[in-house]
CSV table of C-alpha atoms in Angstrom, one decimal:
chain,number,residue,atom,x,y,z
A,1370,MET,CA,-22.9,-17.7,6.2
A,1371,HIS,CA,-22.3,-14.7,4.0
A,1372,VAL,CA,-20.7,-12.0,6.1
A,1373,ARG,CA,-20.4,-8.6,4.8
A,1374,ALA,CA,-17.2,-6.6,4.7
A,1375,VAL,CA,-16.3,-2.9,3.5
A,1376,VAL,CA,-13.0,-2.0,2.2
A,1377,LEU,CA,-11.9,1.9,2.3
A,1378,GLY,CA,-10.2,3.0,-0.7
A,1379,GLY,CA,-11.7,-0.6,-2.9
A,1380,TYR,CA,-10.5,0.4,-6.3
A,1381,GLY,CA,-7.2,1.0,-5.8
A,1382,LEU,CA,-3.9,-1.7,-6.2
A,1383,ILE,CA,-4.4,-2.5,-2.5
A,1384,GLY,CA,-7.9,-2.6,-2.1
A,1385,ALA,CA,-8.4,-4.4,-5.3
A,1386,ALA,CA,-7.1,-6.8,-4.6
A,1387,CYS,CA,-8.6,-7.0,-0.7
A,1388,VAL,CA,-11.5,-6.8,-2.7
A,1389,ARG,CA,-11.2,-10.1,-4.5
A,1390,GLY,CA,-9.9,-11.9,-1.9
A,1391,LEU,CA,-12.8,-10.7,0.4
A,1392,GLN,CA,-15.4,-12.2,-2.6
A,1393,GLY,CA,-13.2,-15.2,-2.4
A,1394,ALA,CA,-13.3,-15.7,0.9
A,1395,GLY,CA,-17.1,-15.9,0.9
A,1396,PHE,CA,-17.5,-12.3,1.7
A,1397,ALA,CA,-20.5,-9.5,0.8
A,1398,VAL,CA,-17.9,-6.4,0.1
A,1399,THR,CA,-19.3,-2.7,-0.3
A,1400,GLY,CA,-16.7,-0.6,-1.8
A,1401,ILE,CA,-15.7,2.7,-0.5
A,1402,GLY,CA,-13.5,5.5,-2.2
A,1403,ARG,CA,-14.5,9.0,-3.5
A,1404,SER,CA,-14.3,9.0,-6.9
A,1405,ALA,CA,-17.1,7.2,-8.9
A,1406,ARG,CA,-15.9,6.8,-12.4
A,1407,ALA,CA,-12.7,4.5,-10.5
A,1408,ALA,CA,-15.6,2.4,-9.1
A,1409,ARG,CA,-16.7,1.2,-12.3
A,1410,ARG,CA,-13.6,1.1,-14.3
A,1411,SER,CA,-11.7,-0.8,-11.8
A,1412,GLY,CA,-14.7,-4.0,-12.3
A,1413,LEU,CA,-15.2,-4.7,-9.4
A,1414,ALA,CA,-18.9,-6.5,-8.8
A,1415,VAL,CA,-19.7,-4.7,-5.4
A,1416,ASP,CA,-21.4,-1.8,-4.2
A,1417,TRP,CA,-20.4,1.3,-4.0
A,1418,ILE,CA,-20.5,4.4,-1.1
A,1419,VAL,CA,-18.8,6.9,-3.0
A,1420,ALA,CA,-17.1,9.1,-0.6
A,1421,ASP,CA,-14.3,11.1,0.9
A,1422,ILE,CA,-13.1,9.2,3.6
A,1423,GLY,CA,-11.9,12.4,5.2
A,1424,ARG,CA,-14.1,14.6,5.3
A,1425,MET,CA,-16.8,11.8,6.1
A,1426,PRO,CA,-18.8,13.0,9.8
A,1427,VAL,CA,-19.5,10.1,12.1
A,1428,SER,CA,-22.7,9.9,10.9
A,1429,ALA,CA,-22.2,9.1,7.6
A,1430,TRP,CA,-20.0,6.4,9.0
A,1431,ARG,CA,-22.4,4.8,11.1
A,1432,ASP,CA,-24.5,4.6,8.1
A,1433,ALA,CA,-21.8,3.3,5.5
A,1434,LEU,CA,-21.1,0.6,8.0
A,1435,LYS,CA,-24.2,-0.8,10.3
A,1436,GLY,CA,-24.3,-4.6,9.9
A,1437,ALA,CA,-20.5,-4.5,8.4
A,1438,ASP,CA,-18.1,-7.4,10.1
A,1439,VAL,CA,-15.3,-6.3,9.3
A,1440,VAL,CA,-13.3,-2.8,7.9
A,1441,VAL,CA,-10.8,-3.2,6.3
A,1442,ASN,CA,-9.4,0.2,6.0
A,1443,ALA,CA,-6.8,0.3,2.5
A,1444,ALA,CA,-7.6,4.0,1.6
A,1445,GLY,CA,-4.8,6.3,1.9
A,1446,ALA,CA,-2.1,9.0,0.1
A,1447,LEU,CA,1.7,8.9,-0.3
A,1448,GLN,CA,1.8,12.9,0.3
A,1449,ASP,CA,0.1,16.6,0.6
A,1450,GLY,CA,-1.9,17.2,-2.7
A,1451,ALA,CA,-4.2,19.1,-4.6
A,1452,ARG,CA,-6.4,16.0,-4.3
A,1453,ASP,CA,-4.9,14.5,-1.4
A,1454,ASP,CA,-4.7,15.2,2.3
A,1455,LEU,CA,-2.7,12.8,4.8
A,1456,PHE,CA,-4.1,14.0,8.0
A,1457,GLY,CA,-7.9,14.0,6.5
A,1458,VAL,CA,-6.8,10.1,5.4
A,1459,HIS,CA,-5.1,8.4,8.0
A,1460,VAL,CA,-6.0,10.5,10.7
A,1461,THR,CA,-9.7,11.9,10.5
A,1462,ALA,CA,-11.2,9.6,9.0
A,1463,VAL,CA,-10.2,6.4,11.1
A,1464,GLU,CA,-10.8,8.6,14.5
A,1465,ARG,CA,-14.4,8.6,12.6
A,1466,MET,CA,-15.1,5.4,11.7
A,1467,ALA,CA,-14.2,4.4,15.1
A,1468,ALA,CA,-16.2,6.8,17.2
A,1469,ALA,CA,-18.6,5.0,14.9
A,1470,LEU,CA,-18.2,1.5,15.2
A,1471,ALA,CA,-17.7,2.5,19.4
A,1472,GLY,CA,-20.1,-0.9,21.3
A,1473,THR,CA,-19.5,-3.1,17.9
A,1474,GLU,CA,-18.1,-6.2,18.1
A,1475,THR,CA,-16.7,-5.5,13.8
A,1476,ARG,CA,-12.8,-5.7,13.0
A,1477,VAL,CA,-11.6,-3.4,11.7
A,1478,VAL,CA,-8.7,-4.5,9.1
A,1479,GLN,CA,-5.5,-1.3,9.2
A,1480,ILE,CA,-3.6,-2.1,6.5
A,1481,SER,CA,-0.6,1.2,7.4
A,1482,ALA,CA,3.2,0.8,6.2
A,1483,ALA,CA,6.6,-0.8,7.6
A,1484,GLY,CA,8.9,1.9,9.7
A,1485,VAL,CA,5.7,4.0,11.2
A,1486,ARG,CA,6.5,5.9,13.6
A,1487,ALA,CA,4.5,9.0,15.1
A,1488,ASP,CA,8.4,10.8,14.6
A,1489,ALA,CA,9.3,10.7,12.0
A,1490,PRO,CA,10.5,12.9,9.6
A,1491,SER,CA,8.2,11.6,7.1
A,1492,ALA,CA,4.3,13.7,7.0
A,1493,PHE,CA,3.6,10.0,5.7
A,1494,PHE,CA,4.8,8.1,8.2
A,1495,ALA,CA,3.9,9.8,11.3
A,1496,THR,CA,0.0,10.4,9.8
A,1497,LYS,CA,-0.2,6.4,9.3
A,1498,ALA,CA,1.3,6.5,13.2
A,1499,ARG,CA,-1.0,8.8,14.3
A,1500,GLY,CA,-4.2,6.7,12.9
A,1501,ASP,CA,-2.1,3.7,14.0
A,1502,ALA,CA,-2.5,4.5,17.9
A,1503,ALA,CA,-6.0,5.6,17.2
A,1504,LEU,CA,-7.3,1.9,16.8
A,1505,MET,CA,-4.9,1.3,19.4
A,1506,GLY,CA,-6.7,3.3,21.8
A,1507,SER,CA,-10.9,2.8,21.0
A,1508,GLY,CA,-12.0,-0.4,22.3
A,1509,LEU,CA,-12.4,-1.9,18.5
A,1510,ASP,CA,-11.5,-5.3,18.1
A,1511,TRP,CA,-8.7,-4.4,15.5
A,1512,VAL,CA,-5.8,-6.2,13.3
A,1513,ILE,CA,-3.2,-3.7,12.3
A,1514,LEU,CA,-1.4,-4.4,9.1
A,1515,ARG,CA,1.8,-3.2,8.0
A,1516,PRO,CA,3.7,-4.0,4.3
A,1517,VAL,CA,7.0,-3.2,3.3
A,1518,LEU,CA,7.2,-2.3,-0.6
A,1519,VAL,CA,3.8,-4.3,-2.9
A,1520,LEU,CA,4.3,-5.3,-6.0
A,1521,ALA,CA,1.3,-6.7,-8.1
A,1522,PRO,CA,1.4,-7.6,-11.7
A,1523,SER,CA,-0.6,-3.8,-12.3
A,1524,ALA,CA,2.3,-1.5,-11.4
A,1525,TYR,CA,1.7,1.8,-9.4
A,1526,GLY,CA,3.9,5.4,-7.8
A,1527,GLY,CA,6.7,3.8,-6.7
A,1528,THR,CA,6.7,0.1,-8.3
A,1529,ALA,CA,6.2,2.1,-11.4
A,1530,LEU,CA,8.7,4.3,-10.7
A,1531,LEU,CA,11.3,1.3,-10.5
A,1532,ARG,CA,10.0,-0.2,-13.0
A,1533,ALA,CA,10.6,2.8,-15.8
A,1534,ALA,CA,14.7,2.3,-14.0
A,1535,ALA,CA,15.1,-1.2,-14.9
A,1536,SER,CA,13.9,-0.7,-18.2
A,1537,LEU,CA,17.4,2.5,-18.9
A,1538,PRO,CA,18.7,0.8,-21.9
A,1539,GLY,CA,21.9,-0.2,-21.6
A,1540,VAL,CA,22.4,1.2,-17.8
A,1541,ALA,CA,21.6,0.8,-15.0
A,1542,PRO,CA,21.1,3.9,-12.6
A,1543,ARG,CA,22.8,3.8,-8.1
A,1544,VAL,CA,21.0,4.6,-6.6
A,1545,MET,CA,21.3,5.5,-3.0
A,1546,SER,CA,23.2,2.9,-2.8
A,1547,GLU,CA,23.1,2.1,1.3
A,1548,ALA,CA,18.7,1.9,1.0
A,1549,ARG,CA,17.7,-1.8,2.1
A,1550,VAL,CA,14.3,-3.0,0.5
A,1551,GLN,CA,12.2,-6.3,0.4
A,1552,CYS,CA,9.1,-6.5,-1.1
A,1553,VAL,CA,6.0,-8.3,0.0
A,1554,PHE,CA,3.0,-9.3,-2.9
A,1555,VAL,CA,-0.3,-7.7,-3.1
A,1556,ASP,CA,-2.1,-11.5,-2.8
A,1557,ASP,CA,0.2,-11.9,0.2
A,1558,LEU,CA,-1.6,-8.6,1.4
A,1559,ALA,CA,-4.6,-9.9,0.3
A,1560,GLY,CA,-4.7,-12.7,2.3
A,1561,ALA,CA,-3.0,-11.7,4.8
A,1562,VAL,CA,-6.9,-8.9,5.3
A,1563,VAL,CA,-9.2,-12.4,4.7
A,1564,ALA,CA,-7.0,-14.6,7.2
A,1565,ALA,CA,-7.8,-11.8,9.2
A,1566,ALA,CA,-10.9,-10.6,8.7
A,1567,THR,CA,-11.5,-14.8,9.0
A,1568,GLY,CA,-10.5,-14.9,12.2
A,1569,ARG,CA,-7.9,-16.9,12.2
A,1570,VAL,CA,-5.3,-14.3,13.4
A,1571,ALA,CA,-6.0,-12.8,17.2
A,1572,GLY,CA,-7.1,-9.1,17.3
A,1573,GLY,CA,-4.9,-6.2,19.2
A,1574,THR,CA,-1.9,-8.4,16.3
A,1575,VAL,CA,0.3,-5.6,15.1
A,1576,ALA,CA,2.3,-7.7,11.9
A,1577,ASP,CA,4.8,-6.5,9.7
A,1578,LEU,CA,4.0,-8.0,6.0
A,1579,THR,CA,7.5,-8.5,4.4
A,1580,GLU,CA,9.9,-11.6,2.6
A,1581,THR,CA,12.3,-12.6,5.5
A,1582,GLY,CA,15.4,-11.4,2.1
A,1583,VAL,CA,16.4,-8.4,2.2
A,1584,ARG,CA,18.7,-6.8,-0.9
A,1585,SER,CA,20.1,-3.0,-1.8
A,1586,LEU,CA,17.7,-0.3,-3.2
A,1587,PRO,CA,20.0,-0.7,-6.9
A,1588,ASP,CA,19.7,-5.0,-6.8
A,1589,THR,CA,16.5,-4.4,-6.3
A,1590,ILE,CA,16.2,-2.7,-9.9
A,1591,LEU,CA,18.6,-5.1,-11.1
A,1592,ALA,CA,16.1,-8.0,-10.4
A,1593,LEU,CA,12.8,-6.2,-11.6
A,1594,ARG,CA,15.6,-5.8,-14.5
A,1595,ALA,CA,16.4,-9.3,-15.5
A,1596,TRP,CA,12.0,-10.2,-14.4
A,1597,LEU,CA,11.4,-7.8,-17.4
A,1598,GLY,CA,13.5,-9.4,-19.8
A,1599,TRP,CA,16.7,-7.2,-20.5
A,1600,ALA,CA,19.6,-7.6,-21.3
A,1601,PRO,CA,21.6,-7.1,-18.5
A,1602,PRO,CA,24.0,-3.1,-18.1
A,1603,ARG,CA,26.0,-2.3,-19.7
A,1604,PHE,CA,27.5,0.3,-16.7
A,1605,LEU,CA,26.6,1.4,-13.7
A,1606,LEU,CA,25.0,5.1,-14.2
A,1607,PRO,CA,25.7,7.1,-10.8
A,1608,VAL,CA,23.2,9.7,-9.6
A,1609,PRO,CA,24.5,12.2,-7.7
A,1610,ARG,CA,22.2,12.7,-4.4
A,1611,ALA,CA,21.6,16.9,-6.0
A,1612,ALA,CA,20.6,16.1,-8.5
A,1613,LEU,CA,17.9,13.7,-7.5
A,1614,ARG,CA,17.1,16.7,-5.0
A,1615,LEU,CA,15.9,18.8,-7.3
A,1616,VAL,CA,14.0,16.7,-9.5
A,1617,THR,CA,11.8,15.4,-5.7
A,1618,ALA,CA,11.6,19.1,-6.0
A,1619,ALA,CA,9.7,20.4,-8.9
A,1620,ALA,CA,7.4,16.6,-8.1
A,1621,ASP,CA,6.6,18.4,-5.8
A,1622,ILE,CA,6.2,21.6,-7.4
A,1623,VAL,CA,4.4,19.1,-10.6
A,1624,GLY,CA,1.8,17.0,-7.0
A,1625,ARG,CA,0.6,20.6,-6.2
A,1626,LEU,CA,-1.6,20.7,-9.4
A,1627,GLY,CA,-2.8,18.1,-9.2
A,1628,TRP,CA,-0.2,15.4,-10.8
A,1629,ARG,CA,0.8,12.4,-8.1
A,1630,SER,CA,4.6,12.2,-9.2
A,1631,PRO,CA,6.5,8.8,-7.6
A,1632,LEU,CA,9.0,11.0,-7.9
A,1633,ARG,CA,8.0,13.3,-5.1
A,1634,ARG,CA,9.7,13.7,-1.7
A,1635,ASN,CA,7.7,11.4,0.1
A,1636,ALA,CA,8.4,8.2,-1.9
A,1637,VAL,CA,12.1,9.2,-2.4
A,1638,ALA,CA,12.7,9.6,1.3
A,1639,ALA,CA,10.8,6.6,2.2
A,1640,LEU,CA,13.7,4.5,-0.4
A,1641,GLU,CA,15.9,6.5,0.4
A,1642,ALA,CA,15.4,5.3,4.8
A,1643,GLY,CA,14.7,2.1,3.6
A,1644,VAL,CA,11.8,-0.2,2.7
A,1645,THR,CA,12.3,-3.2,5.8
A,1646,GLY,CA,10.1,-5.6,8.0
A,1647,ASP,CA,10.2,-7.9,10.3
A,1648,PRO,CA,8.6,-11.1,9.5
A,1649,GLY,CA,8.2,-12.4,13.4
A,1650,PRO,CA,5.3,-11.4,14.0
A,1651,TRP,CA,3.9,-11.9,12.3
A,1652,ALA,CA,4.8,-15.7,12.2
A,1653,ALA,CA,4.6,-15.9,15.1
A,1654,ALA,CA,0.8,-14.9,14.8
A,1655,GLY,CA,0.1,-17.7,13.1
A,1656,GLY,CA,-0.3,-15.9,10.0
A,1657,PRO,CA,0.8,-17.4,6.4
A,1658,PRO,CA,4.1,-17.0,5.1
A,1659,CYS,CA,5.2,-14.0,3.0
A,1660,ARG,CA,6.7,-15.2,-0.6
A,1661,GLY,CA,10.3,-14.1,-1.5
A,1662,LEU,CA,11.0,-11.8,-4.5
A,1663,ASP,CA,12.6,-14.8,-6.7
A,1664,GLN,CA,8.6,-16.1,-6.3
A,1665,ILE,CA,6.8,-12.9,-6.6
A,1666,LEU,CA,8.4,-12.2,-10.1
A,1667,ALA,CA,8.1,-15.6,-10.8
A,1668,SER,CA,4.4,-15.4,-10.8
A,1669,MET,CA,3.8,-13.1,-12.8
A,1670,PRO,CA,5.3,-12.8,-15.8
A,1671,ALA,CA,5.8,-10.0,-17.5
A,1672,THR,CA,4.6,-9.6,-20.9
A,1673,LEU,CA,5.4,-7.2,-23.8
A,1674,GLN,CA,2.7,-4.3,-22.2
A,1675,ASP,CA,5.1,-5.2,-19.3
A,1676,ARG,CA,7.7,-4.3,-21.3
A,1677,TRP,CA,6.1,-1.2,-23.0
A,1678,PHE,CA,4.6,0.6,-20.7
A,1679,ALA,CA,8.2,0.5,-18.5
A,1680,ARG,CA,9.8,1.7,-21.6
A,1681,ALA,CA,7.5,4.4,-21.6
A,1682,TRP,CA,6.7,5.8,-18.7
């Protein structure tokens, strides 16, 4: 029997993987996103509702989610800007969605982020935490998944930046050496969403999605360099914090004009603080294990296009 799933942010990197995973599991999927053009370009064979979820009234949510067995929230923004409102996407949307679903048995699968907390200095983590709290207090049937750094065949945002850093000719940047990083493959994230959507994971589960291994940010960059097929660097180039601050300040200014640079303050601060999680709760919930970095890279061999993109970026 086909059941209906609605995926918020369905044409994004994570959302699109969730759509494909849910379709493979037999769900009839509807996507929600604010750009009709991006929805068309996604190539996904789903029905689309074009709407800005940060501004949708509860009545519109009721119409959009009517008859849904599962709602997957894969929508998100990294930083406030000309096109993005963190509070609207991460908090207001969740509160209104929950109000629209009150009294239903719809399962909500919330894709949050590892490391979120209400008192986080980063607005990204703080608003994500507030949205999670709103869902947890809603009385609905929910599962909250908190992935670490998501890797996928397609590069976007921070992962595009890391690929570019890994592709510098003859040199590798030695930046944020104390930062620790863990990764999760986008297919494993989508698999976790399917496990939650089909009831293989109990309601009320809050779990990080992460590999068991952990490494420094520079070592992560070196691993990506080897994956891309570049020769080992001839030397390491230390990047002073002051220089990084200047770059993020410039990126923030450009971000207010509409370009979502991965060098904006929130992205860099998140990497600097470390992107790590605990795989224990997910394993205890019966979730399938997430692949380690070596397995992730082996499962998506780098192509000539990957190398061109990384160098050009």
